[in-house]
mmCIF file of N, CA and C in Angstrom:
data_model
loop_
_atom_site.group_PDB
_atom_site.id
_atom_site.type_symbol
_atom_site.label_atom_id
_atom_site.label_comp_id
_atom_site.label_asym_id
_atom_site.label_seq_id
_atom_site.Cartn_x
_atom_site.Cartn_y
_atom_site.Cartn_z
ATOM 1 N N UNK A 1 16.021 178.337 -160.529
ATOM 2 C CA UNK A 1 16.990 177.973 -161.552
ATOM 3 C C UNK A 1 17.178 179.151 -162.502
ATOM 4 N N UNK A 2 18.333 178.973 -163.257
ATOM 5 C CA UNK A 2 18.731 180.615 -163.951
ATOM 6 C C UNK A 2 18.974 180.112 -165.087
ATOM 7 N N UNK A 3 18.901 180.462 -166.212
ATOM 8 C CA UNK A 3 19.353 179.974 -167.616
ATOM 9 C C UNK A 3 20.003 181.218 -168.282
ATOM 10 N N UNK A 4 21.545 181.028 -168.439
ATOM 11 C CA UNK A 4 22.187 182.134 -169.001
ATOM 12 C C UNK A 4 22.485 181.699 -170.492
ATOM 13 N N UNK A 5 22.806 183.226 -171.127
ATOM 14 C CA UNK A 5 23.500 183.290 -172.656
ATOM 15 C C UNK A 5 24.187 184.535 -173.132
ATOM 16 N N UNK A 6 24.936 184.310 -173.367
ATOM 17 C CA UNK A 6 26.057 185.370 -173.543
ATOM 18 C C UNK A 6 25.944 185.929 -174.663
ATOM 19 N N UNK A 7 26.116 187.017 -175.458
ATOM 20 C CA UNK A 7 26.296 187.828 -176.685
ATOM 21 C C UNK A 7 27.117 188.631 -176.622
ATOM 22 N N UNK A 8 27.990 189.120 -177.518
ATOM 23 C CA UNK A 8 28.671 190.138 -178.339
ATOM 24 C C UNK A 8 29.827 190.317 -178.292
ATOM 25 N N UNK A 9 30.507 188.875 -178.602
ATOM 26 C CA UNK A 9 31.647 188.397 -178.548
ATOM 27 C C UNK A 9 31.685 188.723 -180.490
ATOM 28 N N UNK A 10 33.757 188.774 -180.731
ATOM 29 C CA UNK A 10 33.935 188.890 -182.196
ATOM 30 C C UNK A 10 35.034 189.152 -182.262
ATOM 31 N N UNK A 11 35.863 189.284 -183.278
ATOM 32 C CA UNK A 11 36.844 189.930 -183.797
ATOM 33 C C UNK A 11 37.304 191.154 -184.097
ATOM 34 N N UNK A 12 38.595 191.237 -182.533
ATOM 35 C CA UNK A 12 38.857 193.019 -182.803
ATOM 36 C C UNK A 12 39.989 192.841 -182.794
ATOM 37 N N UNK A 13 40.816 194.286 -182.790
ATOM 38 C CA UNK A 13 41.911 195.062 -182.907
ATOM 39 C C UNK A 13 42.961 195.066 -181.491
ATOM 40 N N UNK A 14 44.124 195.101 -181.464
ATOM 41 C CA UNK A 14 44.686 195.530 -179.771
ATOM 42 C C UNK A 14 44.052 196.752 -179.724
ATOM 43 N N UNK A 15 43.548 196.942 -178.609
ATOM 44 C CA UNK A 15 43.171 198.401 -178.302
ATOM 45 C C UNK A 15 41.717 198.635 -178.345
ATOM 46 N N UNK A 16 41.183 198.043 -179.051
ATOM 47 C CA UNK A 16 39.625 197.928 -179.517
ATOM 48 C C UNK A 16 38.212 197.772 -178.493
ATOM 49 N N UNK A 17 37.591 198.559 -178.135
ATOM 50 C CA UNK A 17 36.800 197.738 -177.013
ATOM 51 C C UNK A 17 35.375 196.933 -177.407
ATOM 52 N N UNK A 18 34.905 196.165 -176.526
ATOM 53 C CA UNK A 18 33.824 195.137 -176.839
ATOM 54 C C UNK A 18 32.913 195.019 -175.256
ATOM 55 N N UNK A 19 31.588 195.019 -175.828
ATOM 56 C CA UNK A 19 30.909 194.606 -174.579
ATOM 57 C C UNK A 19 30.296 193.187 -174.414
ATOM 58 N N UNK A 20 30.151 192.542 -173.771
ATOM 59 C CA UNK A 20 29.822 191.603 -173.635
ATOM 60 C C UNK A 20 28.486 191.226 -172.853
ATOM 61 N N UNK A 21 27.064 190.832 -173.474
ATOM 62 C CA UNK A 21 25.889 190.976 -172.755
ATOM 63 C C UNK A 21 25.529 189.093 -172.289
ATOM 64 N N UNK A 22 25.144 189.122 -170.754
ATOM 65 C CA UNK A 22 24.607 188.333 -170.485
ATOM 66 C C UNK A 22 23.014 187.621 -170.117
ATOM 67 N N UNK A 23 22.321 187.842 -170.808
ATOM 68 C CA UNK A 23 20.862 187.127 -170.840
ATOM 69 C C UNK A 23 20.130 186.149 -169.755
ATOM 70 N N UNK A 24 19.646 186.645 -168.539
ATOM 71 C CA UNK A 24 19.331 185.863 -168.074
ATOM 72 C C UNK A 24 17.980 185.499 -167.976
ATOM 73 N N UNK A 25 17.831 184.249 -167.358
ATOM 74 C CA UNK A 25 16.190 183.693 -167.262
ATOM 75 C C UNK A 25 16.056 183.382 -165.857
ATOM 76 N N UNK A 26 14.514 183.475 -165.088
ATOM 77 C CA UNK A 26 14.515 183.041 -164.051
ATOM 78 C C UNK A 26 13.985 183.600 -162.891
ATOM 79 N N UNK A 27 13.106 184.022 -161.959
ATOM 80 C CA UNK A 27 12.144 184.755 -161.027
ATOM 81 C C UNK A 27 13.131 184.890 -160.314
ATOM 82 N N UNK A 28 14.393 184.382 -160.016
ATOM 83 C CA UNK A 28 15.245 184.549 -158.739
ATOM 84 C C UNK A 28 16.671 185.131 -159.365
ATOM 85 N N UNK A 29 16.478 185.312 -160.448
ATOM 86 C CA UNK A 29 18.077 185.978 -161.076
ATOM 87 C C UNK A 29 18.653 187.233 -160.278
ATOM 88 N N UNK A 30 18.059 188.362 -159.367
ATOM 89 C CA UNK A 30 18.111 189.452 -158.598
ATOM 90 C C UNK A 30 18.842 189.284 -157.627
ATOM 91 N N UNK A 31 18.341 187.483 -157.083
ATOM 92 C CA UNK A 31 19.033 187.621 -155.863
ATOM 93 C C UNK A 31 20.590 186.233 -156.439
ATOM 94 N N UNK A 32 20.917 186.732 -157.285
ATOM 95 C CA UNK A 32 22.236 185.704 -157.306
ATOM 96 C C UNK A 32 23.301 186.728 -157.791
ATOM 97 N N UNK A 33 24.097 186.240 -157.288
ATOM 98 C CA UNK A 33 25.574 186.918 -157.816
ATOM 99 C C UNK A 33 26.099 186.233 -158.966
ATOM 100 N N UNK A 34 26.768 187.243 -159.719
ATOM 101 C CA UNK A 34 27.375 187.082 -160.909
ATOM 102 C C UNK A 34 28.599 187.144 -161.415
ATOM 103 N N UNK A 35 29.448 185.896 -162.119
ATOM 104 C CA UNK A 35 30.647 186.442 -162.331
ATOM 105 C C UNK A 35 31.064 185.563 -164.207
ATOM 106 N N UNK A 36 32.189 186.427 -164.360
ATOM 107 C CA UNK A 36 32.655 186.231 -165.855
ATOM 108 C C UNK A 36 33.922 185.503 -165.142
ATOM 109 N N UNK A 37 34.330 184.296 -166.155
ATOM 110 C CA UNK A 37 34.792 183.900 -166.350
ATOM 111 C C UNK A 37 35.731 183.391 -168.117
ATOM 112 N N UNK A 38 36.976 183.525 -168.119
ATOM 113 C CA UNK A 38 37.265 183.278 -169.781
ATOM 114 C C UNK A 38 38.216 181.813 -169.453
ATOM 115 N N UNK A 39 38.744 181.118 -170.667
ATOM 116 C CA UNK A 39 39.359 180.086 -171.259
ATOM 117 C C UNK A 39 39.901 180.063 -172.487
ATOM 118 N N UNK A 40 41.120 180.744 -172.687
ATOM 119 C CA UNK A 40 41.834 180.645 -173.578
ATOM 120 C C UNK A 40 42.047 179.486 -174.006
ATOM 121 N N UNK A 41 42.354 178.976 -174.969
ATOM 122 C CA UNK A 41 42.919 178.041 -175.953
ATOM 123 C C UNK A 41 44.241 176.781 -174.816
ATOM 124 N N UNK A 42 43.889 176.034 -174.397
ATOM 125 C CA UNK A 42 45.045 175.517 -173.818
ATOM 126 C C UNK A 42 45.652 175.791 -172.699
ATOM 127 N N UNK A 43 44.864 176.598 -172.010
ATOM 128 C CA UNK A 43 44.608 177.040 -170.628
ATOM 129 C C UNK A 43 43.196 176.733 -169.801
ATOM 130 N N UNK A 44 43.480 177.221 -168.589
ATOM 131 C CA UNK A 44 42.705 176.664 -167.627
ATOM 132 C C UNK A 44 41.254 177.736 -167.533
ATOM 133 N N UNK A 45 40.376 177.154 -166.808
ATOM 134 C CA UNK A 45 39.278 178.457 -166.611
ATOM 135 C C UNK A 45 39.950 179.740 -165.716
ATOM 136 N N UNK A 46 39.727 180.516 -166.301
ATOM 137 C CA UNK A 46 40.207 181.646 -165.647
ATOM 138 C C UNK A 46 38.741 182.835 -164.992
ATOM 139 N N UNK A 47 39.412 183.357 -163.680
ATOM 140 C CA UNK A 47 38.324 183.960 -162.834
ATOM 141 C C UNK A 47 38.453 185.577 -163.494
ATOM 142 N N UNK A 48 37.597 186.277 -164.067
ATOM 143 C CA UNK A 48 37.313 187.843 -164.719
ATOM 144 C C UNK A 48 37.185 188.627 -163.804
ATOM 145 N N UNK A 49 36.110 188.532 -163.546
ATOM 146 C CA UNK A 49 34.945 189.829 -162.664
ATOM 147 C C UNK A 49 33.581 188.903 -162.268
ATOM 148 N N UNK A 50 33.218 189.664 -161.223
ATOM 149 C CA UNK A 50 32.358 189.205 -159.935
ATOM 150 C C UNK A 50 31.260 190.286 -159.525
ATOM 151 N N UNK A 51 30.079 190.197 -159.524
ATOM 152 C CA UNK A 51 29.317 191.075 -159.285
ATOM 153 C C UNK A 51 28.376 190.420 -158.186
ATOM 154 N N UNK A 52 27.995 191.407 -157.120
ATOM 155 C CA UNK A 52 27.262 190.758 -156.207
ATOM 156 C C UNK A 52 25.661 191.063 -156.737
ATOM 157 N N UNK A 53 24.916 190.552 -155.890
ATOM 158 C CA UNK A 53 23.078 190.504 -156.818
ATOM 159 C C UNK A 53 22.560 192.559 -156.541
ATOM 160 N N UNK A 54 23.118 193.247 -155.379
ATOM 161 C CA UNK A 54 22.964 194.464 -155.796
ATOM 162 C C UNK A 54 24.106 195.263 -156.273
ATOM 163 N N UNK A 55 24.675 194.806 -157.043
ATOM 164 C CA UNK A 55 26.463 195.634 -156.949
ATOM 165 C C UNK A 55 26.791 196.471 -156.410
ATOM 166 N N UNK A 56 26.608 195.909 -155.218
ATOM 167 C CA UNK A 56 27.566 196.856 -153.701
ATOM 168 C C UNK A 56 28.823 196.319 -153.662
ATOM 169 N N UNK A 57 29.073 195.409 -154.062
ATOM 170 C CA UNK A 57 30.435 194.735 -154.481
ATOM 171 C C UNK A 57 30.892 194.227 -155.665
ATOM 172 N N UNK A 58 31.735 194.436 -155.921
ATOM 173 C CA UNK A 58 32.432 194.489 -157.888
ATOM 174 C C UNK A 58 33.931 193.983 -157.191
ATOM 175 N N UNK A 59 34.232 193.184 -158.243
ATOM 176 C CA UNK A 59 35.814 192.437 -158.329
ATOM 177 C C UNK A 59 36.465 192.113 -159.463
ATOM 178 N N UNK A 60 37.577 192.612 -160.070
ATOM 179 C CA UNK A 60 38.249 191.823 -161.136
ATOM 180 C C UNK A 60 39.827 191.804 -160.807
ATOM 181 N N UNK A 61 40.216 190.580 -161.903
ATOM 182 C CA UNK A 61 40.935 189.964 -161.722
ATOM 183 C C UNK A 61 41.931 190.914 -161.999
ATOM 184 N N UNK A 62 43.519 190.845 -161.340
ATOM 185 C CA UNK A 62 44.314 192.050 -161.747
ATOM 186 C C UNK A 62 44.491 191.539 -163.268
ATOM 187 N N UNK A 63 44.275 190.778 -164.052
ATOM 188 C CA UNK A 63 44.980 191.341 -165.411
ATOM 189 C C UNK A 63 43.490 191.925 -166.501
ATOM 190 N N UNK A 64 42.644 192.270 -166.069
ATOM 191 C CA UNK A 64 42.138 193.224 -166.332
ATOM 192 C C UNK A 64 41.391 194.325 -165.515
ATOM 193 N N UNK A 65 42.279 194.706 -163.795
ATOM 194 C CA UNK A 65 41.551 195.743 -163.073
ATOM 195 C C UNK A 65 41.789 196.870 -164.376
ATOM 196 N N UNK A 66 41.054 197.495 -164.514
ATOM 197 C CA UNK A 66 41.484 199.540 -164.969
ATOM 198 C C UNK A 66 40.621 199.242 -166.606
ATOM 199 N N UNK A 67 40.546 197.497 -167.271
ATOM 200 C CA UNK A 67 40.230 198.251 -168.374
ATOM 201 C C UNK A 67 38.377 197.200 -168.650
ATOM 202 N N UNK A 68 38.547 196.251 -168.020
ATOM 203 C CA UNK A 68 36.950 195.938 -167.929
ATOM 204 C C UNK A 68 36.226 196.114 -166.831
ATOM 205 N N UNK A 69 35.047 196.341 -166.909
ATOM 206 C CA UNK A 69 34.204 196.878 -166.022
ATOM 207 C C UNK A 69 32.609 196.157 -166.111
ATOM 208 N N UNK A 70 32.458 195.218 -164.961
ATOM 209 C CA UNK A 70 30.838 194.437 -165.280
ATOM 210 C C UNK A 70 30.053 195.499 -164.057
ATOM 211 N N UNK A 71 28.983 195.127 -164.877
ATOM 212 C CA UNK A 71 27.484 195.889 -164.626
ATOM 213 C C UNK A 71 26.289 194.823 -164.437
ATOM 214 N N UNK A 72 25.099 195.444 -163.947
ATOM 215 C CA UNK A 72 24.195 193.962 -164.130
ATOM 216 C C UNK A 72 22.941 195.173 -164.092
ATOM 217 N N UNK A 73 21.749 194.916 -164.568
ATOM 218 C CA UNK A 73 20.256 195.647 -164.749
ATOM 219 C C UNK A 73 19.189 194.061 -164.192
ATOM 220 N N UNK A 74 18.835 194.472 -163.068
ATOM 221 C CA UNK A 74 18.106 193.465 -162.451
ATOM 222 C C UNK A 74 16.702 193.147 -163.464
ATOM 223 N N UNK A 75 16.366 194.591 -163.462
ATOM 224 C CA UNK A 75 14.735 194.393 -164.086
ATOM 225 C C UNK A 75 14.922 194.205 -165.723
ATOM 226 N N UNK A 76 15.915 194.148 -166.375
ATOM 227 C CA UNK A 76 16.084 193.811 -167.557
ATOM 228 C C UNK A 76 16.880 192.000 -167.138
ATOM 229 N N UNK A 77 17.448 192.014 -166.527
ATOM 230 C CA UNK A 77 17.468 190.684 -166.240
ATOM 231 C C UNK A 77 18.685 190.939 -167.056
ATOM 232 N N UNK A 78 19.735 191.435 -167.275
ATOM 233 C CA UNK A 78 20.760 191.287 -168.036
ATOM 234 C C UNK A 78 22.276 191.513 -167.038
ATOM 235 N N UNK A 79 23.464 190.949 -167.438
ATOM 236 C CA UNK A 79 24.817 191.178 -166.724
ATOM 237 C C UNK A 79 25.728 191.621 -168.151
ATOM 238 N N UNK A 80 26.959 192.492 -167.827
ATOM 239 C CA UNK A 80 27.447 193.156 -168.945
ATOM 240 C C UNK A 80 28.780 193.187 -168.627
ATOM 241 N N UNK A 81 29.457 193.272 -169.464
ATOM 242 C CA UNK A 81 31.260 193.266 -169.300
ATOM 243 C C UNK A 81 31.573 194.332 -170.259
ATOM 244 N N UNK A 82 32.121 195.141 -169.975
ATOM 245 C CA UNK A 82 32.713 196.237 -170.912
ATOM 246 C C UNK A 82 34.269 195.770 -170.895
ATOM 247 N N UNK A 83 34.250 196.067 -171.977
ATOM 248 C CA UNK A 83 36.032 195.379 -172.408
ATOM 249 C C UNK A 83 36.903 196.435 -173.188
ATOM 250 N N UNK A 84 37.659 197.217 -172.517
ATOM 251 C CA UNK A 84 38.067 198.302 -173.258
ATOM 252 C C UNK A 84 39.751 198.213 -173.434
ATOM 253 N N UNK A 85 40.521 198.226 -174.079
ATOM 254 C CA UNK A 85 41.824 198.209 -174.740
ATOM 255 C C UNK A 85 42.256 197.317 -174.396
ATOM 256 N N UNK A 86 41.415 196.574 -175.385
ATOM 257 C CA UNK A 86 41.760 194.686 -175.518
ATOM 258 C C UNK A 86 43.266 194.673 -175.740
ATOM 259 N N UNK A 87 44.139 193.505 -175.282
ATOM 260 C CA UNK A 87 44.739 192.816 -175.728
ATOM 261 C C UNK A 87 45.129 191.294 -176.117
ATOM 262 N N UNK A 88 45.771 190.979 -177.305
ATOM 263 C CA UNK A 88 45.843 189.607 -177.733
ATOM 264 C C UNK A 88 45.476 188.591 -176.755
ATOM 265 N N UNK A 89 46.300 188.791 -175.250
ATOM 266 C CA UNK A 89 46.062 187.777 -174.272
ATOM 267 C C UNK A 89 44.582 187.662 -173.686
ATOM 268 N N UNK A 90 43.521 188.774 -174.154
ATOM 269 C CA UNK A 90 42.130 188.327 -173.560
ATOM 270 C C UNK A 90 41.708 187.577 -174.701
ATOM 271 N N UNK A 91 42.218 187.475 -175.834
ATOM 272 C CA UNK A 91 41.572 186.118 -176.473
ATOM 273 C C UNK A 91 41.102 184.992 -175.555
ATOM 274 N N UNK A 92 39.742 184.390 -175.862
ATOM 275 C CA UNK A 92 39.129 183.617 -174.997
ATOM 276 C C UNK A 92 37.934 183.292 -175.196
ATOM 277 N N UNK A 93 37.338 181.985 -175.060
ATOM 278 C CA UNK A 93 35.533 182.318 -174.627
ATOM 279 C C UNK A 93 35.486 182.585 -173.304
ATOM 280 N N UNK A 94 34.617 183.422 -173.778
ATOM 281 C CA UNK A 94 33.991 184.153 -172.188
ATOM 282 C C UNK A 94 32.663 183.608 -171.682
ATOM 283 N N UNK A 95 32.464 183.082 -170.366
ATOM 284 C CA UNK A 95 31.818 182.978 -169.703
ATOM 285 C C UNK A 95 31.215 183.877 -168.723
ATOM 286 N N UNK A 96 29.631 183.753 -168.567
ATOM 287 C CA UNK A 96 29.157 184.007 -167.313
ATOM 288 C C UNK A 96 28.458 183.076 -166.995
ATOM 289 N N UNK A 97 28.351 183.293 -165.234
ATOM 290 C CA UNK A 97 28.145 181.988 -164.337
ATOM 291 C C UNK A 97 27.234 182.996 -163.242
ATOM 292 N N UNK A 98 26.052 182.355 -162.877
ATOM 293 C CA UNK A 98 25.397 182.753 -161.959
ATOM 294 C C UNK A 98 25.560 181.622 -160.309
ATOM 295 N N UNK A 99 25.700 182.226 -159.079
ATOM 296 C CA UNK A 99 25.641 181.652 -158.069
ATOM 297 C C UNK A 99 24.781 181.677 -156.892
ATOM 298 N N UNK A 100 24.132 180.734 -156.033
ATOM 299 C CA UNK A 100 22.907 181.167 -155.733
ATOM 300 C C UNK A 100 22.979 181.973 -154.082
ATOM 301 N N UNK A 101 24.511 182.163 -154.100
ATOM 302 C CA UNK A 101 24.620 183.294 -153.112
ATOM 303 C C UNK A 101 24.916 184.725 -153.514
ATOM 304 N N UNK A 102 24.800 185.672 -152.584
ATOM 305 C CA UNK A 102 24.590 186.954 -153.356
ATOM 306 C C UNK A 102 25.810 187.309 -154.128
ATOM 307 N N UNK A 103 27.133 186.716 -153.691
ATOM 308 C CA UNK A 103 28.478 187.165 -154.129
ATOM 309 C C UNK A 103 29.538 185.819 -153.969
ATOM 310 N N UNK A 104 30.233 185.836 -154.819
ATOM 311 C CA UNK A 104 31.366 184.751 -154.664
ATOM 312 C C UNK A 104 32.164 185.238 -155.951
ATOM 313 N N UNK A 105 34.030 184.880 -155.757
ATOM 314 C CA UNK A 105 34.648 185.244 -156.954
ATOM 315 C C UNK A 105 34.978 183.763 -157.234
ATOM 316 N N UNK A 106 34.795 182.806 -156.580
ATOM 317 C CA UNK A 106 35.537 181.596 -156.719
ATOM 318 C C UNK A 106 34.524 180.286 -157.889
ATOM 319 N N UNK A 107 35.481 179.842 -158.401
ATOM 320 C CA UNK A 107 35.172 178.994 -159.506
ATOM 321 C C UNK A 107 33.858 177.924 -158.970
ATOM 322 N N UNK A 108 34.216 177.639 -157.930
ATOM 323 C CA UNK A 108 33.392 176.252 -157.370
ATOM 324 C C UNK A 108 32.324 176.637 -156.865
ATOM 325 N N UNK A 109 31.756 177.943 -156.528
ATOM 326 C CA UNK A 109 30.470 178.349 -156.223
ATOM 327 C C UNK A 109 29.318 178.710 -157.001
ATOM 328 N N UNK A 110 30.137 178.970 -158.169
ATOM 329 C CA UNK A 110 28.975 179.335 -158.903
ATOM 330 C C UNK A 110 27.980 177.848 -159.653
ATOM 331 N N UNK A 111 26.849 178.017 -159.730
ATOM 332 C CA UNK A 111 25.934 177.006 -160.022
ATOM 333 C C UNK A 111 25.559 177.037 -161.500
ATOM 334 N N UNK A 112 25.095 178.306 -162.078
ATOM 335 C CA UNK A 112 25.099 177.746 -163.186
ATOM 336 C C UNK A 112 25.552 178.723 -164.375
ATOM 337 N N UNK A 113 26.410 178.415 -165.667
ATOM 338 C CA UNK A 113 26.875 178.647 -166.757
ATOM 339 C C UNK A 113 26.243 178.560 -168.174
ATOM 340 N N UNK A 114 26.358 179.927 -168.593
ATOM 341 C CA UNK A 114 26.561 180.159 -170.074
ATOM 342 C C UNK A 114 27.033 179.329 -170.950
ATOM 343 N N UNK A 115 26.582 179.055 -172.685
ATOM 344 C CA UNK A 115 27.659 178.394 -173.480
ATOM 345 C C UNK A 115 28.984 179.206 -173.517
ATOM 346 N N UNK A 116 28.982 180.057 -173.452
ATOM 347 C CA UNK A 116 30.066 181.082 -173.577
ATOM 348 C C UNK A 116 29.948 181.806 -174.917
ATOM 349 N N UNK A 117 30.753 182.394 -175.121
ATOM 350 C CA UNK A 117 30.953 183.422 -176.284
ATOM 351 C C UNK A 117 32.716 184.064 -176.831
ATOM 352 N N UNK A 118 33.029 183.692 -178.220
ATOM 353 C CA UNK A 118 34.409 183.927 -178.448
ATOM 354 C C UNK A 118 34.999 185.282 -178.424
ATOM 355 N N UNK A 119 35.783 185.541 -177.684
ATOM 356 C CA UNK A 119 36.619 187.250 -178.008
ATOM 357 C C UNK A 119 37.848 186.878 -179.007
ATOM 358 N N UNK A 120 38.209 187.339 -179.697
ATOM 359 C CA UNK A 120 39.995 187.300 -180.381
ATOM 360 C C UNK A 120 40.146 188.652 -180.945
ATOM 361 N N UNK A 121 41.340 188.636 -180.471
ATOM 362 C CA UNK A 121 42.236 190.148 -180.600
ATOM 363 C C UNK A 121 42.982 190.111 -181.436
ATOM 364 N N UNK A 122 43.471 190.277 -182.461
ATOM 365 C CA UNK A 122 44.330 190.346 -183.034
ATOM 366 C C UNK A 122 44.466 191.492 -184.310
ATOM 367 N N UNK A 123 45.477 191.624 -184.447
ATOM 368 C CA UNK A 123 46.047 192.713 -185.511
ATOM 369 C C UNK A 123 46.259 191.804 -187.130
#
């Protein structure tokens, strides 16, 4: 079992970047794949980025390929989202979700979730 928590969500600027750290718990966190997920305000869950348990495989969603970028540190037990020239529309809580296969981008595989953490962009 994995117990996640998200940090370093806040209030920025268009353009502004933010990282986003995920906390995990658990003897088997190495071998699960990882992915971010956000939920804007009145929208649906939306799929981010996808990391497999050795990141030999990385995926994001086209409306942020080029400017976020996830990472993961096994022996720190941590997953990371770099978020660089935010805009208004990534307003969102952000999620991460661990799955107990090595890789998946899809919503219904992953097993278990973060409370999440708020991003807002604005000027």
């Amino acid at each position: 079992q994995v117990q996640l928590e998200e940090s370093g969500g806040g209030l920025v600027q268009p353009g502004d970047s933010l990282r986003l750290s995920c906390s995990a718990s658990g003897r088997t966190f190495p071998q699960y794949g990882m992915g971010w997920f956000r939920q804007a305000p009145g929208k649906e869950l939306e799929w981010v980025a996808a990391i497999s348990d050795v990141s030999d495989i990385i995926d994001y969603s086209d409306s942020v390929k080029g400017r976020f970028t996830t990472s993961r540190n096994n022996g720190r037990m941590m997953v990371y989202l770099q978020m660089n020239d935010l805009k208004p529309e990534d307003t969102a809580i952000y999620y991460c979700a661990a799955t107990s296969s090595f890789y998946c981008s899809g919503y219904e595989c992953f097993n278990y979730w973060g409370q999440g953490t708020q991003v807002t962009v604005s000027s």
